């Protein structure tokens, strides 16, 4: 069983049966300061002042503007406020009709509020906890069971606006709940992100380790294959050199140089041919370096200097190669 007021029942009927959204509502305008009290269908968002004007409110006699009934209503500070879906009644009483409540006095713990409460709550206790902002105790004393009927405030001999305290406390508690939910949500997102980052890092590390293992195994297999294919007596250095093409080239150059130095590069005729070819190669390089130096326009001194050094070094190399060739030729003629 759902118990609803007439306005809500009409709104539900219009929405469900007629497909019409809630764009207006029936608002009761009443009070001794109203010339034409009655029920007005008003579009939501209409300024209350405009509606009061149509109802013929006497602003001289109007003491205050209350939204809701005399028990559960609350004062509206500004008539420019809009009509909303909860604006069921606008009460414009005179001073005689609804006198301004006297200042609140201290609670005398008379218990009248508890006797009047239809929800069998302890309004005076709720009042104490609301004043001290003890929200846990308020919830423990079932603050949210309060229907805000206003009976406790009405009977209170100390004129304490009890309902206002309950409303403010409810709003604070709801705001705190929302904040807490937001913080929990943010924490969950942060933890999920951390877990994701850790998982990705672990995956990356595993892939890297796998690649490293594969590369090591490949290098080892190559070295073993080279060792087994090499000529008899191939040592570790040669195997490593075979595994690495750059190292192999270096090893070959070293062997050639050693052979030349030892005069074991083959027959004298071969050696002469090799040295002669070496001289030709260096001479060509020298010619190219000179050409470059001549062609350079001298834009940067450091570049010109580098080219010049290159030419000088190549000249030195050529002189050494020519001397070596000369010596080899002399040696060959002596042997002959
Ligand atoms: S009716 Fe007012 S004075 Fe009496 S116990 Fe309740 S809050 Fe206190
Ligand atoms: S306003 Fe709340 S606490 Fe006061 S009488 Fe009504 S239900 Fe009880």
Short mmCIF file of C-alpha atoms and ligand atoms in Angstrom, two decimals:
data_model
loop_
_atom_site.label_atom_id
_atom_site.label_comp_id
_atom_site.label_asym_id
_atom_site.label_seq_id
_atom_site.Cartn_x
_atom_site.Cartn_y
_atom_site.Cartn_z
CA UNK A 1 0.00 0.00 0.00
CA UNK A 2 1.38 3.38 -0.99
CA UNK A 3 -0.09 6.41 0.72
CA UNK A 4 0.35 9.64 -1.26
CA UNK A 5 -1.20 13.10 -1.26
CA UNK A 6 -3.60 14.26 -3.95
CA UNK A 7 -1.03 16.37 -5.82
CA UNK A 8 1.40 13.45 -6.15
CA UNK A 9 -1.42 11.09 -7.21
CA UNK A 10 -2.46 13.52 -9.98
CA UNK A 11 1.15 13.94 -11.12
CA UNK A 12 1.61 10.16 -11.30
CA UNK A 13 -1.62 9.77 -13.28
CA UNK A 14 -0.59 12.47 -15.78
CA UNK A 15 2.88 11.01 -16.20
CA UNK A 16 1.84 7.36 -16.52
CA UNK A 17 -1.59 7.59 -18.22
CA UNK A 18 -1.19 10.77 -20.27
CA UNK A 19 2.59 10.87 -20.76
CA UNK A 20 2.69 14.46 -19.53
CA UNK A 21 5.77 15.49 -17.52
CA UNK A 22 5.48 17.47 -14.32
CA UNK A 23 5.65 21.06 -15.53
CA UNK A 24 3.07 22.59 -13.21
CA UNK A 25 1.41 21.97 -9.90
CA UNK A 26 -1.64 23.09 -7.95
CA UNK A 27 -0.63 25.47 -5.19
CA UNK A 28 -2.96 26.65 -2.46
CA UNK A 29 -2.64 30.36 -1.68
CA UNK A 30 -4.30 31.25 1.58
CA UNK A 31 -4.10 33.39 4.70
CA UNK A 32 -5.91 36.43 6.02
CA UNK A 33 -3.75 38.76 3.94
CA UNK A 34 -4.92 37.10 0.67
CA UNK A 35 -7.91 38.73 -1.10
CA UNK A 36 -8.61 35.77 -3.40
CA UNK A 37 -7.50 32.61 -1.63
CA UNK A 38 -7.76 29.43 -3.65
CA UNK A 39 -5.98 26.69 -5.55
CA UNK A 40 -3.95 27.87 -8.51
CA UNK A 41 -2.34 25.73 -11.16
CA UNK A 42 1.09 27.27 -11.61
CA UNK A 43 3.97 26.44 -13.92
CA UNK A 44 7.07 25.33 -12.06
CA UNK A 45 9.59 28.15 -11.87
CA UNK A 46 6.97 30.88 -11.61
CA UNK A 47 8.07 33.50 -9.05
CA UNK A 48 5.99 33.29 -5.88
CA UNK A 49 5.59 37.07 -5.89
CA UNK A 50 3.84 36.90 -9.27
CA UNK A 51 1.38 34.31 -7.91
CA UNK A 52 0.74 36.31 -4.72
CA UNK A 53 0.02 39.38 -6.83
CA UNK A 54 -2.61 37.44 -8.84
CA UNK A 55 -4.15 36.20 -5.56
CA UNK A 56 -4.46 39.78 -4.32
CA UNK A 57 -2.12 39.66 -1.36
CA UNK A 58 -2.22 42.79 0.81
CA UNK A 59 1.44 43.44 1.49
CA UNK A 60 0.54 45.88 4.29
CA UNK A 61 -1.20 43.19 6.29
CA UNK A 62 1.03 40.27 5.31
CA UNK A 63 3.30 39.43 8.18
CA UNK A 64 5.40 36.73 6.51
CA UNK A 65 5.34 34.20 3.71
CA UNK A 66 5.26 30.53 4.67
CA UNK A 67 5.68 27.62 2.26
CA UNK A 68 3.67 24.67 3.57
CA UNK A 69 1.12 24.58 6.37
CA UNK A 70 1.19 26.37 9.71
CA UNK A 71 2.69 23.31 11.43
CA UNK A 72 5.18 21.92 8.91
CA UNK A 73 5.79 25.01 6.80
CA UNK A 74 8.84 27.23 6.83
CA UNK A 75 9.32 30.90 6.14
CA UNK A 76 10.37 32.07 2.70
CA UNK A 77 12.67 35.09 2.96
CA UNK A 78 12.17 36.38 -0.57
CA UNK A 79 8.99 36.31 -2.73
CA UNK A 80 11.14 36.12 -5.87
CA UNK A 81 11.74 32.43 -5.04
CA UNK A 82 10.27 30.13 -7.70
CA UNK A 83 7.40 27.71 -7.30
CA UNK A 84 8.83 24.19 -7.22
CA UNK A 85 7.27 20.74 -7.28
CA UNK A 86 7.00 20.73 -3.47
CA UNK A 87 5.22 24.11 -3.23
CA UNK A 88 1.88 22.73 -2.15
CA UNK A 89 0.79 25.83 -0.21
CA UNK A 90 1.73 29.46 0.22
CA UNK A 91 0.47 30.85 3.49
CA UNK A 92 0.34 34.61 3.93
CA UNK A 93 -0.98 35.16 7.45
CA UNK A 94 -1.55 38.41 9.33
CA UNK A 95 0.12 39.02 12.65
CA UNK A 96 -3.10 38.19 14.45
CA UNK A 97 -3.54 34.95 12.56
CA UNK A 98 -0.04 33.59 13.06
CA UNK A 99 1.84 35.66 15.62
CA UNK A 100 5.60 35.82 15.42
CA UNK A 101 6.90 33.14 17.81
CA UNK A 102 8.55 34.50 20.92
CA UNK A 103 12.28 33.89 21.38
CA UNK A 104 13.18 30.32 22.22
CA UNK A 105 13.86 29.52 25.85
CA UNK A 106 15.89 26.74 27.38
CA UNK A 107 14.39 23.26 27.39
CA UNK A 108 12.81 22.50 30.72
CA UNK A 109 12.50 18.77 29.98
CA UNK A 110 8.78 18.84 30.46
CA UNK A 111 8.33 15.95 28.04
CA UNK A 112 5.37 17.48 26.21
CA UNK A 113 7.15 17.09 22.88
CA UNK A 114 7.63 13.36 23.42
CA UNK A 115 3.94 12.98 24.29
CA UNK A 116 2.92 14.81 21.11
CA UNK A 117 5.26 12.97 18.75
CA UNK A 118 3.30 10.64 16.44
CA UNK A 119 6.49 8.74 15.60
CA UNK A 120 7.15 7.99 19.32
CA UNK A 121 10.54 9.67 19.15
CA UNK A 122 12.30 11.61 21.90
CA UNK A 123 12.28 15.14 20.46
CA UNK A 124 14.08 16.71 23.41
CA UNK A 125 16.95 14.20 23.09
CA UNK A 126 17.11 14.80 19.37
CA UNK A 127 17.26 18.51 20.11
CA UNK A 128 20.26 18.06 22.43
CA UNK A 129 22.12 15.91 19.95
CA UNK A 130 21.31 18.29 17.10
CA UNK A 131 22.71 21.19 19.07
CA UNK A 132 25.92 19.27 19.75
CA UNK A 133 26.08 17.98 16.13
CA UNK A 134 26.28 14.45 17.46
CA UNK A 135 25.19 12.86 14.24
CA UNK A 136 25.79 9.25 15.22
CA UNK A 137 23.57 9.63 18.26
CA UNK A 138 20.93 11.39 16.20
CA UNK A 139 20.84 8.45 13.82
CA UNK A 140 20.85 6.09 16.79
CA UNK A 141 17.73 7.89 18.07
CA UNK A 142 16.05 7.43 14.69
CA UNK A 143 16.15 11.00 13.50
CA UNK A 144 15.19 9.86 10.02
CA UNK A 145 11.91 8.46 11.37
CA UNK A 146 10.83 12.03 12.09
CA UNK A 147 8.12 13.03 9.63
CA UNK A 148 8.63 16.73 10.39
CA UNK A 149 5.02 17.16 11.40
CA UNK A 150 5.90 20.01 13.76
CA UNK A 151 3.77 18.75 16.65
CA UNK A 152 6.72 18.87 19.04
CA UNK A 153 7.49 22.49 18.17
CA UNK A 154 3.83 23.41 18.50
CA UNK A 155 3.46 22.08 22.03
CA UNK A 156 6.87 23.17 23.30
CA UNK A 157 6.35 25.72 26.10
CA UNK A 158 9.89 26.99 25.50
CA UNK A 159 9.03 27.82 21.86
CA UNK A 160 12.03 25.91 20.59
CA UNK A 161 11.91 25.48 16.77
CA UNK A 162 12.64 21.77 17.15
CA UNK A 163 11.77 20.81 13.57
CA UNK A 164 14.23 23.35 12.19
CA UNK A 165 17.00 21.64 14.16
CA UNK A 166 15.95 18.25 12.83
CA UNK A 167 15.83 19.46 9.24
CA UNK A 168 19.27 21.05 9.48
CA UNK A 169 20.70 17.91 11.08
CA UNK A 170 19.20 15.68 8.42
CA UNK A 171 20.70 17.86 5.70
CA UNK A 172 24.12 17.74 7.40
CA UNK A 173 24.01 13.97 7.77
CA UNK A 174 23.00 13.48 4.14
CA UNK A 175 25.78 15.82 3.02
CA UNK A 176 28.28 13.86 5.11
CA UNK A 177 27.05 10.60 3.63
CA UNK A 178 27.48 11.96 0.14
CA UNK A 179 31.00 13.13 0.96
CA UNK A 180 31.83 9.77 2.46
CA UNK A 181 30.50 7.94 -0.60
CA UNK A 182 32.53 10.20 -2.85
CA UNK A 183 35.67 9.56 -0.79
CA UNK A 184 35.05 5.79 -0.86
CA UNK A 185 34.52 5.90 -4.59
CA UNK A 186 37.71 7.90 -5.10
CA UNK A 187 39.65 5.48 -2.88
CA UNK A 188 38.31 2.48 -4.79
CA UNK A 189 39.28 4.06 -8.09
CA UNK A 190 42.76 4.85 -6.76
CA UNK A 191 43.26 1.30 -5.51
CA UNK A 192 42.02 -0.14 -8.80
CA UNK A 193 44.43 2.09 -10.69
CA UNK A 194 47.33 1.05 -8.45
CA UNK A 195 46.50 -2.62 -9.00
CA UNK A 196 46.31 -2.07 -12.75
CA UNK A 197 49.67 -0.26 -12.84
CA UNK A 198 51.31 -3.02 -10.80
CA UNK A 199 49.86 -5.69 -13.07
CA UNK A 200 51.11 -3.89 -16.19
CA UNK A 201 54.57 -3.42 -14.67
CA UNK A 202 54.73 -7.13 -13.79
CA UNK A 203 53.69 -8.06 -17.33
CA UNK A 204 56.32 -5.75 -18.82
CA UNK A 205 59.00 -7.18 -16.55
CA UNK A 206 58.04 -10.75 -17.46
CA UNK A 207 58.22 -9.93 -21.19
CA UNK A 208 61.59 -8.26 -20.75
CA UNK A 209 62.99 -11.25 -18.87
CA UNK A 210 61.63 -13.58 -21.55
CA UNK A 211 63.30 -11.54 -24.32
CA UNK A 212 66.57 -11.54 -22.41
CA UNK A 213 66.46 -15.32 -21.93
CA UNK A 214 65.73 -15.84 -25.63
CA UNK A 215 68.61 -13.55 -26.71
CA UNK A 216 71.05 -15.34 -24.40
CA UNK A 217 69.99 -18.73 -25.69
CA UNK A 218 70.37 -17.55 -29.30
CA UNK A 219 73.85 -16.14 -28.69
CA UNK A 220 74.91 -19.33 -26.95
CA UNK A 221 73.62 -21.48 -29.80
CA UNK A 222 75.49 -19.35 -32.34
CA UNK A 223 78.73 -19.54 -30.38
CA UNK A 224 78.44 -23.30 -30.09
CA UNK A 225 77.73 -23.67 -33.81
CA UNK A 226 80.72 -21.50 -34.70
CA UNK A 227 82.98 -23.46 -32.37
CA UNK A 228 81.97 -26.75 -33.94
CA UNK A 229 82.32 -25.47 -37.53
CA UNK A 230 85.66 -23.70 -37.07
CA UNK A 231 88.99 -25.12 -38.26
CA UNK A 232 90.88 -27.44 -35.92
CA UNK A 233 92.44 -25.63 -33.01
CA UNK A 234 89.98 -22.67 -33.18
CA UNK A 235 90.15 -20.99 -29.85
CA UNK A 236 87.51 -19.23 -27.77
CA UNK A 237 88.41 -15.82 -29.12
CA UNK A 238 87.82 -16.98 -32.67
CA UNK A 239 84.51 -18.51 -31.71
CA UNK A 240 83.41 -15.31 -30.10
CA UNK A 241 84.60 -13.38 -33.11
CA UNK A 242 82.59 -15.61 -35.42
CA UNK A 243 79.55 -15.06 -33.30
CA UNK A 244 79.98 -11.33 -33.64
CA UNK A 245 80.58 -10.09 -37.25
CA UNK A 246 82.26 -6.88 -36.09
CA UNK A 247 84.60 -8.78 -33.83
CA UNK A 248 85.31 -11.19 -36.68
CA UNK A 249 86.33 -8.33 -38.97
CA UNK A 250 88.61 -6.94 -36.26
CA UNK A 251 90.20 -10.35 -35.79
CA UNK A 252 90.79 -10.70 -39.53
CA UNK A 253 92.42 -7.27 -39.74
CA UNK A 254 94.66 -8.09 -36.79
CA UNK A 255 95.72 -11.38 -38.36
CA UNK A 256 96.49 -9.64 -41.64
CA UNK A 257 98.56 -6.97 -39.95
CA UNK A 258 100.48 -9.58 -37.94
CA UNK A 259 101.17 -11.56 -41.06
CA UNK A 260 102.43 -8.45 -42.85
CA UNK A 261 104.62 -7.52 -39.92
CA UNK A 262 106.06 -11.03 -39.77
CA UNK A 263 106.55 -11.13 -43.50
CA UNK A 264 104.34 -14.17 -43.81
CA UNK A 265 101.66 -12.69 -45.97
CA UNK A 266 102.54 -15.16 -48.67
CA UNK A 267 105.10 -15.13 -51.45
CA UNK A 268 107.22 -11.97 -51.92
CA UNK A 269 105.41 -11.24 -55.17
CA UNK A 270 102.06 -11.35 -53.38
CA UNK A 271 103.32 -9.12 -50.61
CA UNK A 272 104.61 -6.56 -53.10
CA UNK A 273 101.26 -6.57 -54.84
CA UNK A 274 99.44 -6.08 -51.53
CA UNK A 275 101.71 -3.21 -50.47
CA UNK A 276 101.40 -1.58 -53.86
CA UNK A 277 97.61 -1.81 -53.72
CA UNK A 278 97.75 -0.31 -50.25
CA UNK A 279 99.79 2.64 -51.54
CA UNK A 280 97.30 3.18 -54.39
CA UNK A 281 94.34 3.11 -52.00
CA UNK A 282 95.90 5.62 -49.62
CA UNK A 283 96.89 7.86 -52.53
CA UNK A 284 93.29 7.90 -53.74
CA UNK A 285 92.08 8.71 -50.25
CA UNK A 286 94.59 11.55 -50.03
CA UNK A 287 93.44 12.97 -53.36
CA UNK A 288 89.81 12.87 -52.19
CA UNK A 289 90.69 14.55 -48.87
CA UNK A 290 92.58 17.31 -50.67
CA UNK A 291 89.66 17.83 -53.01
CA UNK A 292 87.33 18.19 -50.08
CA UNK A 293 89.64 20.66 -48.38
CA UNK A 294 89.94 22.73 -51.53
CA UNK A 295 86.19 22.70 -52.12
CA UNK A 296 85.34 23.80 -48.59
CA UNK A 297 84.35 27.46 -48.55
CA UNK A 298 85.77 28.02 -45.06
CA UNK A 299 82.44 28.75 -43.37
CA UNK A 300 83.45 27.24 -40.05
CA UNK A 301 87.01 27.30 -38.85
CA UNK A 302 86.66 24.06 -36.89
CA UNK A 303 85.51 22.16 -40.00
CA UNK A 304 88.32 23.54 -42.10
CA UNK A 305 90.78 22.60 -39.38
CA UNK A 306 89.41 19.03 -39.23
CA UNK A 307 89.72 18.63 -43.01
CA UNK A 308 93.26 19.90 -42.88
CA UNK A 309 94.18 17.45 -40.13
CA UNK A 310 92.63 14.64 -42.17
CA UNK A 311 94.81 15.55 -45.17
CA UNK A 312 97.95 15.65 -43.04
CA UNK A 313 97.26 12.29 -41.48
CA UNK A 314 96.59 10.68 -44.84
CA UNK A 315 99.86 12.15 -46.15
CA UNK A 316 101.69 10.56 -43.24
CA UNK A 317 100.01 7.21 -43.90
CA UNK A 318 100.93 7.38 -47.57
CA UNK A 319 104.55 8.13 -46.73
CA UNK A 320 104.66 5.13 -44.39
CA UNK A 321 103.07 2.83 -46.98
CA UNK A 322 105.45 4.02 -49.69
CA UNK A 323 108.45 3.46 -47.40
CA UNK A 324 107.20 -0.02 -46.62
CA UNK A 325 106.77 -0.78 -50.33
CA UNK A 326 110.23 0.51 -51.06
CA UNK A 327 111.76 -1.70 -48.38
CA UNK A 328 109.89 -4.72 -49.66
CA UNK A 329 111.09 -4.12 -53.20
CA UNK A 330 114.69 -3.73 -52.03
CA UNK A 331 114.41 -6.95 -50.02
CA UNK A 332 113.00 -8.78 -53.02
CA UNK A 333 115.77 -7.61 -55.33
CA UNK A 334 118.43 -8.65 -52.80
CA UNK A 335 116.89 -12.10 -52.51
CA UNK A 336 116.83 -12.39 -56.27
S1 LIG B 1 8.52 20.35 24.91
FE1 LIG B 1 10.18 21.77 24.70
S2 LIG B 1 10.78 22.22 26.77
FE2 LIG B 1 9.50 20.42 26.89
S3 LIG B 1 10.99 18.74 26.78
FE3 LIG B 1 10.32 19.14 24.72
S4 LIG B 1 11.86 20.54 23.95
FE4 LIG B 1 12.04 20.58 26.12
S1 LIG B 2 8.44 16.80 14.07
FE1 LIG B 2 9.39 14.80 14.25
S2 LIG B 2 10.02 14.70 16.36
FE2 LIG B 2 8.57 16.37 16.23
S3 LIG B 2 6.63 15.47 16.71
FE3 LIG B 2 6.79 15.38 14.52
S4 LIG B 2 7.73 13.39 14.10
FE4 LIG B 2 8.00 13.80 16.27
#
